[in-house]
Short mmCIF file of C-alpha atoms in Angstrom, two decimals:
data_model
loop_
_atom_site.label_atom_id
_atom_site.label_comp_id
_atom_site.label_asym_id
_atom_site.label_seq_id
_atom_site.Cartn_x
_atom_site.Cartn_y
_atom_site.Cartn_z
CA MET L 249 -42.54 -8.87 -28.91
CA ILE L 250 -41.90 -6.13 -31.47
CA MET L 251 -42.96 -3.57 -28.89
CA VAL L 252 -40.49 -4.95 -26.36
CA LEU L 253 -37.66 -5.03 -28.91
CA TYR L 254 -38.45 -1.47 -29.92
CA PHE L 255 -38.35 -0.43 -26.27
CA ILE L 256 -34.99 -2.15 -25.81
CA HIS L 257 -33.60 -0.52 -28.96
CA CYS L 258 -34.65 2.97 -27.83
CA SER L 259 -33.19 2.39 -24.36
CA LEU L 260 -29.83 1.32 -25.82
CA LEU L 261 -29.69 4.37 -28.10
CA LEU L 262 -30.46 6.66 -25.17
CA SER L 263 -27.82 4.96 -23.04
CA SER L 264 -25.19 5.36 -25.78
CA PHE L 265 -26.12 8.99 -26.27
CA LEU L 266 -25.83 9.80 -22.57
CA SER L 267 -22.52 7.92 -22.21
CA LEU L 268 -21.07 9.88 -25.13
CA PHE L 269 -21.98 13.36 -23.94
CA PHE L 270 -22.22 12.99 -20.17
CA ASN L 271 -19.48 10.49 -19.46
CA PRO L 272 -17.76 11.69 -16.24
CA HIS L 273 -14.47 10.25 -17.55
CA MET L 274 -14.38 12.68 -20.51
CA GLN L 275 -12.31 15.85 -20.09
CA SER L 276 -11.83 18.78 -22.43
CA SER L 277 -8.37 19.82 -23.64
CA THR L 278 -7.40 22.83 -25.76
CA ILE L 279 -4.47 22.67 -28.17
CA GLY L 280 -3.14 25.83 -29.81
CA SER L 281 -0.57 26.77 -32.43
CA ILE L 282 1.02 30.07 -33.37
CA ASN L 283 3.97 31.31 -35.40
CA ILE L 284 5.52 33.84 -33.00
CA HIS L 285 8.15 35.14 -35.46
CA GLY L 286 10.93 35.01 -32.89
CA GLY L 287 10.74 34.03 -29.23
CA ARG L 288 14.08 35.18 -27.85
CA ASP L 289 12.55 38.33 -26.35
CA LYS L 290 11.22 37.70 -22.84
CA HIS L 291 8.47 40.30 -23.31
CA LYS L 292 7.09 38.38 -26.28
CA ARG L 293 7.21 35.17 -24.26
CA ALA L 294 5.27 36.96 -21.52
CA LEU L 295 2.57 37.76 -24.11
CA VAL L 296 2.50 34.10 -25.09
CA SER L 297 1.96 33.18 -21.43
CA GLU L 298 -0.92 35.64 -21.25
CA ILE L 299 -2.62 34.05 -24.26
CA VAL L 300 -2.18 30.57 -22.77
CA SER L 301 -3.81 31.76 -19.55
CA GLN L 302 -6.68 33.58 -21.28
CA LYS L 303 -7.50 30.79 -23.71
CA LYS L 304 -6.81 28.01 -21.18
CA ILE L 305 -4.50 26.24 -23.63
CA ASP L 306 -3.21 22.89 -22.40
CA VAL L 307 -0.80 22.15 -25.26
CA LEU L 308 0.86 24.88 -27.33
CA PHE L 309 2.71 24.50 -30.62
CA LEU L 310 5.14 27.32 -31.41
CA GLU L 311 6.78 27.99 -34.75
CA GLU L 312 9.69 30.32 -35.58
CA THR L 313 10.98 30.30 -32.01
CA HIS L 314 14.48 31.37 -33.20
CA SER L 315 15.87 29.39 -30.27
CA ASP L 316 19.27 27.77 -30.01
CA GLN L 317 21.11 25.68 -27.44
CA ALA L 318 22.05 28.72 -25.37
CA ASP L 319 18.35 29.63 -24.83
CA GLU L 320 17.29 26.39 -23.17
CA VAL L 321 17.87 27.64 -19.63
CA ASP L 322 15.81 30.80 -20.22
CA TRP L 323 12.96 28.82 -21.74
CA GLY L 324 13.07 26.36 -18.83
CA LEU L 325 12.83 29.19 -16.30
CA TRP L 326 9.97 30.79 -18.25
CA TRP L 327 7.77 27.76 -18.92
CA GLU L 328 6.60 25.83 -15.86
CA GLY L 329 5.31 22.66 -17.48
CA PRO L 330 6.94 19.94 -19.61
CA HIS L 331 8.26 21.24 -22.91
CA VAL L 332 10.36 20.19 -25.89
CA LEU L 333 12.39 22.55 -28.06
CA SER L 334 13.71 21.78 -31.52
CA HIS L 335 16.20 24.52 -32.35
CA GLY L 336 16.76 26.32 -35.61
CA THR L 337 19.07 29.33 -35.50
CA SER L 338 18.90 32.60 -33.60
CA VAL L 339 17.28 34.25 -36.64
CA SER L 340 15.25 31.50 -38.31
CA ALA L 341 13.12 28.37 -37.84
CA GLY L 342 12.75 26.59 -34.49
CA VAL L 343 9.66 24.78 -33.18
CA ALA L 344 8.45 23.86 -29.71
CA ILE L 345 5.67 21.92 -28.02
CA LEU L 346 4.72 23.17 -24.55
CA PHE L 347 2.44 21.43 -22.04
CA ARG L 348 0.80 23.51 -19.35
CA ALA L 349 1.70 22.28 -15.86
CA THR L 350 -1.96 21.72 -14.94
CA ALA L 351 -2.43 19.43 -17.97
CA ASN L 352 -0.58 16.68 -16.07
CA ALA L 353 1.14 15.52 -19.26
CA VAL L 354 3.80 12.82 -19.21
CA ILE L 355 6.15 12.87 -22.20
CA LEU L 356 6.68 9.35 -23.54
CA SER L 357 8.94 9.94 -26.55
CA VAL L 358 10.47 12.72 -28.65
CA SER L 359 11.54 12.63 -32.29
CA GLU L 360 13.24 15.56 -34.01
CA VAL L 361 12.55 14.51 -37.58
CA VAL L 362 14.00 17.74 -38.98
CA LYS L 363 15.61 20.07 -36.44
CA GLY L 364 13.75 23.34 -36.14
CA ARG L 365 11.12 22.19 -38.66
CA LEU L 366 9.39 18.96 -37.69
CA LEU L 367 8.96 17.73 -34.12
CA ILE L 368 6.96 14.74 -32.85
CA VAL L 369 6.15 14.36 -29.15
CA ARG L 370 4.10 11.47 -27.77
CA ALA L 371 2.60 12.26 -24.38
CA GLU L 372 -0.01 10.82 -22.06
CA MET L 373 -2.81 13.17 -20.97
CA ASN L 374 -5.93 12.17 -19.05
CA GLY L 375 -5.24 8.51 -19.70
CA SER L 376 -4.92 8.90 -23.48
CA VAL L 377 -1.77 9.00 -25.59
CA LEU L 378 -1.58 11.95 -27.98
CA CYS L 379 0.92 12.12 -30.82
CA SER L 380 1.60 15.85 -31.24
CA VAL L 381 3.33 16.81 -34.47
CA ASN L 382 4.52 20.40 -34.94
CA ILE L 383 5.59 21.61 -38.39
CA TYR L 384 7.14 24.80 -39.65
CA ALA L 385 7.29 24.29 -43.39
CA PRO L 386 9.94 26.14 -45.44
CA LYS L 387 8.87 29.10 -47.55
CA GLN L 388 10.58 27.68 -50.64
CA GLY L 389 8.23 25.28 -52.41
CA SER L 390 10.83 22.67 -53.33
CA ASP L 391 12.14 22.51 -49.75
CA ARG L 392 8.58 22.31 -48.48
CA MET L 393 7.85 19.25 -50.60
CA GLY L 394 10.80 17.44 -49.05
CA LEU L 395 9.49 18.08 -45.55
CA LEU L 396 5.94 17.03 -46.42
CA THR L 397 7.29 13.77 -47.83
CA LYS L 398 9.06 13.12 -44.51
CA ILE L 399 5.76 13.65 -42.65
CA GLN L 400 4.08 10.96 -44.68
CA SER L 401 6.80 8.37 -44.13
CA GLU L 402 7.29 9.24 -40.45
CA LEU L 403 3.65 9.29 -39.32
CA ARG L 404 3.01 5.81 -40.67
CA ASN L 405 4.83 4.66 -37.52
CA TYR L 406 2.13 6.29 -35.37
CA SER L 407 -0.97 5.10 -37.21
CA GLN L 408 -2.50 3.63 -34.03
CA ASP L 409 -2.13 6.87 -32.05
CA HIS L 410 -4.34 9.93 -31.73
CA ILE L 411 -2.44 12.16 -34.17
CA ILE L 412 -2.60 15.96 -33.94
CA LEU L 413 -0.62 17.59 -36.75
CA GLY L 414 -0.41 21.37 -36.51
CA GLY L 415 1.69 24.40 -37.28
CA ASP L 416 2.59 26.72 -40.13
CA PHE L 417 2.38 24.81 -43.43
CA ASN L 418 3.26 27.84 -45.60
CA CYS L 419 0.83 26.57 -48.23
CA THR L 420 -2.84 25.74 -48.58
CA VAL L 421 -4.67 22.75 -50.01
CA ASP L 422 -7.49 24.71 -51.69
CA PHE L 423 -6.49 28.28 -52.55
CA THR L 424 -10.04 29.08 -53.71
CA GLN L 425 -11.17 28.83 -50.08
CA ASP L 426 -8.01 29.60 -48.13
CA ARG L 427 -6.19 32.34 -50.08
CA THR L 428 -6.88 35.71 -51.61
CA ASN L 429 -4.52 34.81 -54.48
CA GLU L 430 -3.46 31.67 -56.33
CA GLU L 431 -1.16 29.16 -54.63
CA PRO L 432 2.47 30.23 -55.39
CA HIS L 433 3.74 26.64 -55.51
CA PRO L 434 0.90 24.25 -56.51
CA GLN L 435 3.22 21.23 -56.46
CA SER L 436 3.75 21.39 -52.69
CA SER L 437 0.04 22.06 -52.23
CA GLN L 438 -0.75 18.87 -54.11
CA CYS L 439 1.91 17.01 -52.12
CA LEU L 440 0.29 18.11 -48.85
CA LYS L 441 -3.14 17.12 -50.09
CA GLN L 442 -1.86 13.65 -50.97
CA THR L 443 -0.11 13.36 -47.60
CA ILE L 444 -3.19 14.10 -45.49
CA THR L 445 -5.31 11.84 -47.69
CA ASP L 446 -2.92 8.91 -47.40
CA LEU L 447 -2.63 9.37 -43.63
CA ASP L 448 -6.42 9.75 -43.24
CA LEU L 449 -6.11 13.16 -41.55
CA PHE L 450 -8.80 15.83 -41.43
CA ASP L 451 -8.65 19.64 -41.39
CA THR L 452 -10.27 20.66 -38.09
CA TRP L 453 -11.28 24.10 -39.36
CA ARG L 454 -13.12 22.63 -42.35
CA LEU L 455 -14.80 20.02 -40.16
CA LYS L 456 -16.41 22.78 -38.11
CA HIS L 457 -16.56 25.56 -40.74
CA PRO L 458 -17.06 23.87 -44.13
CA HIS L 459 -17.57 27.07 -46.14
CA THR L 460 -16.13 29.89 -43.99
CA ARG L 461 -13.29 31.97 -45.40
CA GLN L 462 -10.95 33.10 -42.65
CA TYR L 463 -7.20 33.63 -42.73
CA THR L 464 -4.32 33.18 -40.28
CA TRP L 465 -1.69 35.28 -42.06
CA ILE L 466 -2.06 38.72 -43.62
CA ARG L 467 0.53 40.84 -45.43
CA ILE L 468 0.18 44.31 -46.94
CA ARG L 469 2.77 45.23 -49.55
CA ASN L 470 2.60 48.00 -52.17
CA ASN L 471 -0.99 48.70 -51.14
CA ARG L 472 -1.91 45.10 -51.94
CA VAL L 473 -3.33 42.75 -49.32
CA SER L 474 -2.38 39.09 -49.34
CA ALA L 475 -4.00 36.66 -46.91
CA ALA L 476 -3.99 32.90 -46.43
CA ARG L 477 -4.94 30.21 -43.91
CA LEU L 478 -1.40 28.90 -43.53
CA ASP L 479 -1.75 27.77 -39.91
CA ARG L 480 -3.90 24.69 -39.36
CA PHE L 481 -4.56 21.58 -37.34
CA TYR L 482 -5.14 18.14 -38.82
CA ILE L 483 -6.35 15.24 -36.69
CA SER L 484 -6.61 11.51 -37.26
CA GLN L 485 -9.99 9.96 -37.92
CA ASN L 486 -10.17 8.45 -34.44
CA LEU L 487 -10.38 11.99 -33.02
CA ASN L 488 -13.09 13.35 -35.34
CA THR L 489 -15.97 12.63 -32.97
CA ARG L 490 -14.03 14.23 -30.11
CA LEU L 491 -13.53 17.57 -31.85
CA VAL L 492 -15.61 20.20 -30.02
CA SER L 493 -14.43 23.40 -31.72
CA SER L 494 -11.84 24.94 -34.03
CA THR L 495 -11.06 28.65 -33.79
CA ILE L 496 -8.83 31.37 -35.26
CA THR L 497 -7.89 34.28 -32.99
CA PRO L 498 -5.89 37.41 -33.99
CA VAL L 499 -2.98 38.42 -31.74
CA GLY L 500 -1.03 41.65 -31.69
CA PHE L 501 2.63 40.59 -31.57
CA THR L 502 3.01 38.56 -34.78
CA ASP L 503 1.66 38.54 -38.33
CA HIS L 504 0.10 35.11 -37.75
CA HIS L 505 -3.10 34.33 -35.86
CA LEU L 506 -3.51 31.78 -33.10
CA VAL L 507 -5.31 28.62 -34.20
CA SER L 508 -6.78 26.34 -31.56
CA ILE L 509 -8.91 23.25 -31.21
CA ASN L 510 -10.83 21.79 -28.31
CA LEU L 511 -11.01 18.02 -27.89
CA THR L 512 -12.68 15.72 -25.39
CA ILE L 513 -10.09 13.29 -24.10
CA SER L 514 -11.04 10.09 -22.29
CA SER L 515 -9.48 9.56 -18.87
CA GLY L 516 -9.26 5.80 -18.88
CA GLU L 517 -11.44 3.06 -20.28
CA ARG L 518 -15.09 3.88 -20.71
CA ALA L 519 -17.36 1.83 -18.47
CA LYS L 520 -19.46 -0.74 -20.31
CA SER L 521 -23.13 0.13 -20.60
CA TYR L 522 -26.00 -2.38 -20.47
CA TRP L 523 -29.78 -2.34 -20.69
CA HIS L 524 -31.81 -3.31 -17.64
CA PHE L 525 -35.48 -4.28 -17.94
CA ASN L 526 -37.80 -2.33 -15.66
CA ASN L 527 -39.46 -5.04 -13.54
CA LYS L 528 -42.20 -2.66 -12.46
CA LEU L 529 -43.76 -3.12 -15.91
CA PHE L 530 -44.97 -6.54 -14.72
CA GLN L 531 -47.15 -4.70 -12.20
CA ASP L 532 -48.81 -2.69 -14.98
CA SER L 533 -52.01 -4.55 -15.93
CA THR L 534 -52.32 -2.68 -19.23
CA PHE L 535 -48.82 -3.65 -20.29
CA CYS L 536 -49.30 -7.30 -19.27
CA GLN L 537 -52.64 -7.57 -21.06
CA SER L 538 -51.30 -5.91 -24.23
CA PHE L 539 -48.22 -8.10 -24.27
CA GLY L 540 -50.28 -11.25 -23.64
CA ASN L 541 -52.63 -10.47 -26.52
CA PHE L 542 -49.69 -9.68 -28.80
CA TRP L 543 -47.85 -12.88 -27.87
CA ARG L 544 -50.88 -15.15 -28.41
CA HIS L 545 -51.45 -13.54 -31.80
CA TRP L 546 -47.75 -13.91 -32.68
CA GLN L 547 -47.84 -17.66 -31.86
CA THR L 548 -50.63 -18.25 -34.39
CA LYS L 549 -48.60 -16.74 -37.28
CA PRO L 550 -47.16 -19.25 -39.77
CA ILE L 551 -43.36 -19.60 -39.70
#
């Protein structure tokens, strides 16, 4: 009997393993984020399009778009898929979330928590609902703390969703790993750390690269180099097992790097798996004899 139970146990583990990695209903999606430091220039937007094509990005977060109401027509003519703009001014702020046309995304809801700074878009992709949250945190520490506090209160309303929080945070959680210098405003750093802890969010880069030092922003001033990993993605715990990769890629038209993650997204409900006994084992004389001997011996054991 123990042998049979062991066989069943192994078969169930194998079935679960195969359904996790070879499920035909699982599709891969790439989400990227980049601070473009102004997107009013059509040539810069063309470079963004080129990156999306090269990296096969399905959802793109943009920060510092410098867009306003008058730019909406131009952006609509440029970008072919669904998109949401949250305007700042023509010289500052502005965020956007863009869905590639081939991603077949359906936007369910939009919330401009802070115009030009914090945008939440819920959309259905491949049968799953993703809650995409794009942030462009202020450079001033005190202002940044106010925005981070809003994230915490706002995202509690989406606790059941697959949350993807990304963008330019303008601070780090652990400067010893993510900066070349000390954190300029440790209070906002601590506020962010508390926020992601309370919301049960995880840094995708650290999940895949626990000890790697790599930066997304570099500045050279007075012959001194400053660098930090300001641009990041955080995901909710229910997406941890679906994270395939997390990458940082330099680009040539902004002082920030592109950060991207790849996730497996389920297209509908996973089919239930079950174990089926192989009846041909009854035709195996060795198996039948071994099982018969085992069972007779088992029956003689005291209870």
